[in-house]
């Protein structure tokens, strides 16, 4: 997706994957910095660890409490920090700036793939791990009216609910299933990655036919059992590919300063992500 996007923008940059042990994250980030990388993406578990390792944090990283995108910036002759793309020669002083594009990606995907307007809506969110917590905060900041949180470990959902009540007091947040229908059901648990996984919610306590739309953050498999059942009941459905696309597109924009070629990146994703490994 990123290499297709870079090529479409006519940049001779390359996007590469590196496997880094969490104990070596600081060294890897320092290495990227001194080698004048334009930026990096981070995935689990590095997103949380990197928060403490950045020289500066964008509001998005501070807001959502995780860093998935890093931009390296150099000090110019007048002492101002500017993205490395602006320099012809490697600057002597470089700093790392942490961003988060995951949270926005959820709202964009829900808008584009499901035609949803979140403000004023009722949402049932399954999962209160890293992805679930960020989703809950983002939904609250997008002014959903009622948010229902369900998680296997109830205490984690309760902690997220407390944080929402403190930060977004206008949102009504409940730990548990809704008594009536919702506009949207989101799966932010890992249930569905494996074909034998049970549904991520208790069918005795909630029926998927009570959700207008269902979003599964999982994109491989492209159709989880949850999405299959939801589609059969007539719900609008989408998988997590849109989130993956939009977090990547926004990262590309942060690095390049140019609009991401969304269609091209989407095509590259769709062609590659579902291929067997
Ligand atoms: P991520 O960063 O992808 O959110 P995570 O923080 O490990 O990963 O969270 C995984 C989520 O899937 C959690 O909500 C987890 O529930 P717990 O908080 O109770 O662990 C949920 N999950 C994972 N396996 C599960 C299972 N077998 N049944 C129910 N929920 C499960």
Short mmCIF file of C-alpha atoms and ligand atoms in Angstrom, two decimals:
data_model
loop_
_atom_site.label_atom_id
_atom_site.label_comp_id
_atom_site.label_asym_id
_atom_site.label_seq_id
_atom_site.Cartn_x
_atom_site.Cartn_y
_atom_site.Cartn_z
CA UNK A 1 0.00 0.00 0.00
CA UNK A 2 2.70 2.49 0.99
CA UNK A 3 5.05 1.60 -1.85
CA UNK A 4 2.20 1.89 -4.35
CA UNK A 5 1.35 5.28 -2.85
CA UNK A 6 4.98 6.46 -2.98
CA UNK A 7 5.32 5.34 -6.59
CA UNK A 8 2.13 7.17 -7.54
CA UNK A 9 3.53 10.33 -5.94
CA UNK A 10 6.72 9.91 -7.99
CA UNK A 11 8.92 9.57 -4.89
CA UNK A 12 11.99 7.32 -4.93
CA UNK A 13 11.40 6.36 -1.27
CA UNK A 14 10.90 2.81 -0.05
CA UNK A 15 8.69 1.43 2.71
CA UNK A 16 10.23 -1.60 4.39
CA UNK A 17 9.24 -3.91 7.25
CA UNK A 18 11.61 -4.55 10.14
CA UNK A 19 11.00 -6.90 13.02
CA UNK A 20 12.25 -5.31 16.22
CA UNK A 21 12.18 -6.85 19.68
CA UNK A 22 10.41 -4.51 22.12
CA UNK A 23 13.62 -4.34 24.20
CA UNK A 24 15.38 -2.89 21.16
CA UNK A 25 12.77 -0.33 20.17
CA UNK A 26 14.69 2.65 21.54
CA UNK A 27 17.84 1.58 19.67
CA UNK A 28 15.85 1.00 16.46
CA UNK A 29 14.27 4.46 16.66
CA UNK A 30 17.66 6.08 17.32
CA UNK A 31 19.05 4.12 14.37
CA UNK A 32 16.27 5.30 12.07
CA UNK A 33 16.92 8.84 13.27
CA UNK A 34 20.65 8.86 12.56
CA UNK A 35 20.10 7.14 9.21
CA UNK A 36 17.74 9.95 8.19
CA UNK A 37 14.64 7.87 7.75
CA UNK A 38 11.75 10.12 6.76
CA UNK A 39 9.49 8.27 9.16
CA UNK A 40 8.29 4.93 10.46
CA UNK A 41 5.10 3.16 11.40
CA UNK A 42 4.88 1.16 14.60
CA UNK A 43 2.63 -1.71 15.43
CA UNK A 44 1.72 -3.67 18.56
CA UNK A 45 3.35 -3.65 21.14
CA UNK A 46 5.52 -0.74 20.07
CA UNK A 47 2.72 1.80 19.82
CA UNK A 48 2.52 2.25 23.59
CA UNK A 49 6.21 1.85 24.34
CA UNK A 50 7.15 4.55 21.83
CA UNK A 51 5.13 7.20 23.68
CA UNK A 52 7.98 7.59 26.16
CA UNK A 53 10.66 7.49 23.48
CA UNK A 54 9.62 10.34 21.21
CA UNK A 55 11.37 13.71 21.31
CA UNK A 56 8.00 15.36 20.72
CA UNK A 57 4.38 14.22 20.53
CA UNK A 58 1.74 15.50 18.15
CA UNK A 59 -1.64 16.21 19.76
CA UNK A 60 -3.04 13.04 18.16
CA UNK A 61 -0.54 10.80 19.98
CA UNK A 62 -1.12 12.61 23.26
CA UNK A 63 -4.85 12.44 22.80
CA UNK A 64 -5.10 8.74 21.99
CA UNK A 65 -2.17 7.59 24.11
CA UNK A 66 -0.35 5.65 21.40
CA UNK A 67 2.09 6.30 18.56
CA UNK A 68 1.65 4.45 15.27
CA UNK A 69 3.41 7.00 13.04
CA UNK A 70 6.74 8.73 13.56
CA UNK A 71 8.01 11.65 11.50
CA UNK A 72 11.65 12.63 11.76
CA UNK A 73 12.37 16.34 11.61
CA UNK A 74 15.62 18.24 11.15
CA UNK A 75 16.67 21.63 12.46
CA UNK A 76 17.13 24.12 9.65
CA UNK A 77 19.65 27.00 9.55
CA UNK A 78 17.17 29.24 11.38
CA UNK A 79 16.68 26.72 14.16
CA UNK A 80 13.20 25.56 13.05
CA UNK A 81 12.15 21.90 12.98
CA UNK A 82 11.08 20.77 9.53
CA UNK A 83 10.23 17.33 8.06
CA UNK A 84 13.25 15.57 6.58
CA UNK A 85 11.63 15.68 3.14
CA UNK A 86 12.46 19.41 3.09
CA UNK A 87 16.24 18.91 3.32
CA UNK A 88 18.65 18.28 0.45
CA UNK A 89 21.49 17.38 2.79
CA UNK A 90 21.05 15.41 5.99
CA UNK A 91 20.59 17.88 8.87
CA UNK A 92 22.91 17.63 11.88
CA UNK A 93 20.12 17.64 14.45
CA UNK A 94 17.13 15.36 14.03
CA UNK A 95 14.17 14.76 16.34
CA UNK A 96 11.35 12.21 16.35
CA UNK A 97 7.71 13.33 16.48
CA UNK A 98 5.02 10.78 17.36
CA UNK A 99 1.57 10.84 15.75
CA UNK A 100 -1.49 8.61 15.91
CA UNK A 101 -3.50 7.96 12.75
CA UNK A 102 -5.42 4.90 14.01
CA UNK A 103 -8.19 6.81 15.73
CA UNK A 104 -9.07 9.04 12.78
CA UNK A 105 -8.92 6.01 10.52
CA UNK A 106 -11.84 4.43 12.39
CA UNK A 107 -14.12 7.45 11.87
CA UNK A 108 -13.10 7.74 8.23
CA UNK A 109 -13.70 4.05 7.56
CA UNK A 110 -17.10 4.13 9.27
CA UNK A 111 -18.08 7.19 7.24
CA UNK A 112 -16.83 5.94 3.90
CA UNK A 113 -17.59 2.21 4.14
CA UNK A 114 -20.83 2.30 6.11
CA UNK A 115 -22.07 5.83 5.42
CA UNK A 116 -22.31 6.43 9.15
CA UNK A 117 -22.62 9.72 10.94
CA UNK A 118 -21.40 9.09 14.46
CA UNK A 119 -22.73 12.21 16.16
CA UNK A 120 -25.88 11.32 18.09
CA UNK A 121 -25.66 7.60 17.34
CA UNK A 122 -25.88 4.51 19.58
CA UNK A 123 -22.92 2.16 19.41
CA UNK A 124 -22.13 -1.23 20.94
CA UNK A 125 -18.37 -1.72 21.10
CA UNK A 126 -16.93 -5.17 21.75
CA UNK A 127 -13.40 -5.24 23.18
CA UNK A 128 -11.47 -3.01 25.55
CA UNK A 129 -7.88 -3.90 24.67
CA UNK A 130 -5.58 -1.48 22.84
CA UNK A 131 -7.75 -1.19 19.74
CA UNK A 132 -11.00 -1.15 21.73
CA UNK A 133 -9.87 1.58 24.10
CA UNK A 134 -8.75 3.86 21.26
CA UNK A 135 -12.00 3.20 19.39
CA UNK A 136 -14.07 4.01 22.48
CA UNK A 137 -12.25 7.33 23.01
CA UNK A 138 -12.57 8.27 19.36
CA UNK A 139 -16.29 7.43 19.24
CA UNK A 140 -16.81 9.54 22.36
CA UNK A 141 -14.87 12.43 20.85
CA UNK A 142 -17.06 12.11 17.75
CA UNK A 143 -20.08 12.72 20.01
CA UNK A 144 -21.85 9.39 19.86
CA UNK A 145 -24.85 9.68 22.17
CA UNK A 146 -24.86 6.22 23.80
CA UNK A 147 -21.88 3.94 24.02
CA UNK A 148 -22.20 0.36 25.28
CA UNK A 149 -18.95 -1.39 26.18
CA UNK A 150 -18.61 -5.16 26.44
CA UNK A 151 -15.37 -6.98 27.17
CA UNK A 152 -14.48 -10.46 28.43
CA UNK A 153 -12.54 -8.84 31.27
CA UNK A 154 -15.23 -6.49 32.57
CA UNK A 155 -12.79 -4.42 34.63
CA UNK A 156 -11.06 -3.20 31.48
CA UNK A 157 -14.37 -1.99 30.00
CA UNK A 158 -15.13 -0.28 33.33
CA UNK A 159 -11.77 1.51 33.26
CA UNK A 160 -12.47 2.74 29.71
CA UNK A 161 -15.97 3.84 30.78
CA UNK A 162 -14.50 5.86 33.67
CA UNK A 163 -12.05 7.56 31.33
CA UNK A 164 -14.86 8.48 28.93
CA UNK A 165 -17.04 9.88 31.72
CA UNK A 166 -14.13 12.07 32.80
CA UNK A 167 -13.06 13.23 29.34
CA UNK A 168 -16.38 13.24 27.45
CA UNK A 169 -19.11 13.76 30.05
CA UNK A 170 -21.82 14.35 27.42
CA UNK A 171 -21.61 10.73 26.23
CA UNK A 172 -23.78 8.21 28.05
CA UNK A 173 -21.57 5.18 28.57
CA UNK A 174 -22.78 1.83 29.86
CA UNK A 175 -20.79 -1.32 30.57
CA UNK A 176 -22.99 -4.12 29.23
CA UNK A 177 -25.39 -4.87 26.40
CA UNK A 178 -28.04 -2.40 25.20
CA UNK A 179 -31.71 -3.22 25.87
CA UNK A 180 -32.76 -1.96 22.43
CA UNK A 181 -31.29 -1.56 18.98
CA UNK A 182 -28.09 0.27 18.05
CA UNK A 183 -26.93 2.09 14.94
CA UNK A 184 -23.61 0.31 14.97
CA UNK A 185 -21.90 -2.76 16.40
CA UNK A 186 -18.08 -2.77 16.30
CA UNK A 187 -15.87 -5.75 16.94
CA UNK A 188 -12.52 -4.65 18.38
CA UNK A 189 -11.68 -8.04 19.91
CA UNK A 190 -9.43 -10.62 18.28
CA UNK A 191 -12.31 -13.10 18.04
CA UNK A 192 -12.86 -13.95 14.38
CA UNK A 193 -9.22 -14.15 13.37
CA UNK A 194 -9.48 -17.93 13.55
CA UNK A 195 -12.29 -19.78 11.76
CA UNK A 196 -13.20 -21.75 14.89
CA UNK A 197 -13.59 -18.63 17.07
CA UNK A 198 -16.98 -18.06 18.69
CA UNK A 199 -18.87 -14.83 17.97
CA UNK A 200 -17.42 -11.90 19.92
CA UNK A 201 -20.70 -11.33 21.81
CA UNK A 202 -23.18 -13.36 23.80
CA UNK A 203 -26.10 -14.26 21.54
CA UNK A 204 -28.32 -14.75 24.59
CA UNK A 205 -27.81 -11.10 25.49
CA UNK A 206 -27.79 -9.42 22.09
CA UNK A 207 -29.02 -10.22 18.61
CA UNK A 208 -27.11 -8.90 15.63
CA UNK A 209 -30.43 -8.11 13.95
CA UNK A 210 -30.66 -5.25 16.48
CA UNK A 211 -27.71 -3.49 14.82
CA UNK A 212 -28.21 -1.41 11.65
CA UNK A 213 -24.54 -1.66 10.73
CA UNK A 214 -21.70 -3.96 11.80
CA UNK A 215 -18.01 -3.12 11.57
CA UNK A 216 -15.38 -5.78 12.20
CA UNK A 217 -11.86 -4.41 12.67
CA UNK A 218 -10.55 -7.76 11.44
CA UNK A 219 -9.70 -7.75 7.73
CA UNK A 220 -8.16 -11.20 7.39
CA UNK A 221 -10.30 -13.23 6.92
CA UNK A 222 -12.17 -10.65 4.83
CA UNK A 223 -15.48 -12.04 6.06
CA UNK A 224 -15.59 -13.19 9.66
CA UNK A 225 -18.48 -15.24 10.99
CA UNK A 226 -19.79 -12.05 12.59
CA UNK A 227 -19.89 -10.25 9.24
CA UNK A 228 -21.43 -13.24 7.48
CA UNK A 229 -24.23 -13.52 10.02
CA UNK A 230 -24.76 -9.75 10.06
CA UNK A 231 -25.01 -9.56 6.27
CA UNK A 232 -27.49 -12.46 6.27
CA UNK A 233 -29.66 -10.49 8.73
CA UNK A 234 -29.60 -7.47 6.42
CA UNK A 235 -27.13 -5.29 8.35
CA UNK A 236 -24.74 -3.03 6.45
CA UNK A 237 -21.29 -4.49 7.00
CA UNK A 238 -17.63 -3.63 6.49
CA UNK A 239 -14.34 -5.21 7.52
CA UNK A 240 -11.22 -3.55 8.91
CA UNK A 241 -9.52 -2.98 5.57
CA UNK A 242 -10.77 0.61 5.49
CA UNK A 243 -9.13 1.33 8.86
CA UNK A 244 -5.87 -0.14 7.63
CA UNK A 245 -6.11 1.97 4.48
CA UNK A 246 -6.92 5.25 6.21
CA UNK A 247 -4.30 4.96 8.96
CA UNK A 248 -1.72 4.31 6.24
CA UNK A 249 -2.95 7.08 3.96
CA UNK A 250 -2.81 9.63 6.76
CA UNK A 251 0.71 8.45 7.69
CA UNK A 252 1.80 8.94 4.08
CA UNK A 253 0.39 12.46 4.19
CA UNK A 254 2.31 13.18 7.41
CA UNK A 255 5.57 12.07 5.80
CA UNK A 256 5.13 13.55 2.34
CA UNK A 257 2.97 16.62 3.03
CA UNK A 258 0.84 15.65 0.03
CA UNK A 259 -2.63 14.12 -0.36
CA UNK A 260 -2.45 10.32 -0.38
CA UNK A 261 -3.47 8.57 -3.63
CA UNK A 262 -6.28 6.71 -1.87
CA UNK A 263 -7.60 4.69 -4.81
CA UNK A 264 -4.16 3.36 -5.71
CA UNK A 265 -3.35 2.51 -2.11
CA UNK A 266 -6.70 0.79 -1.70
CA UNK A 267 -6.15 -1.32 -4.79
CA UNK A 268 -2.66 -2.33 -3.62
CA UNK A 269 -4.07 -3.29 -0.22
CA UNK A 270 -6.96 -5.29 -1.61
CA UNK A 271 -4.62 -7.15 -3.96
CA UNK A 272 -2.02 -7.97 -1.31
CA UNK A 273 -3.62 -8.27 2.05
CA UNK A 274 -5.79 -11.26 1.32
CA UNK A 275 -3.06 -13.28 -0.35
CA UNK A 276 -2.04 -16.36 1.63
CA UNK A 277 1.22 -15.74 3.53
P1 LIG B 1 -5.59 -5.15 20.45
O1 LIG B 1 -4.41 -4.22 20.53
O2 LIG B 1 -5.75 -5.79 19.11
O3 LIG B 1 -6.84 -4.54 20.97
P2 LIG B 1 -5.43 -6.59 22.94
O4 LIG B 1 -5.12 -5.33 23.67
O5 LIG B 1 -4.70 -7.84 23.32
O6 LIG B 1 -5.19 -6.39 21.39
O7 LIG B 1 -7.01 -6.84 23.05
C1 LIG B 1 -7.63 -7.99 22.57
C2 LIG B 1 -9.12 -7.89 22.81
O8 LIG B 1 -9.75 -9.11 22.39
C3 LIG B 1 -9.49 -7.69 24.27
O9 LIG B 1 -10.69 -6.98 24.34
C4 LIG B 1 -9.67 -9.14 24.72
O10 LIG B 1 -10.47 -9.30 25.88
P3 LIG B 1 -9.75 -9.25 27.35
O11 LIG B 1 -9.56 -7.78 27.64
O12 LIG B 1 -10.72 -9.90 28.24
O13 LIG B 1 -8.45 -9.98 27.21
C5 LIG B 1 -10.39 -9.70 23.54
N1 LIG B 1 -10.27 -11.16 23.46
C6 LIG B 1 -9.19 -11.87 23.11
N2 LIG B 1 -9.43 -13.19 23.15
C7 LIG B 1 -10.72 -13.34 23.57
C8 LIG B 1 -11.58 -14.45 23.83
N3 LIG B 1 -11.17 -15.71 23.65
N4 LIG B 1 -12.83 -14.19 24.23
C9 LIG B 1 -13.28 -12.92 24.40
N5 LIG B 1 -12.52 -11.83 24.19
C10 LIG B 1 -11.26 -12.03 23.76
#
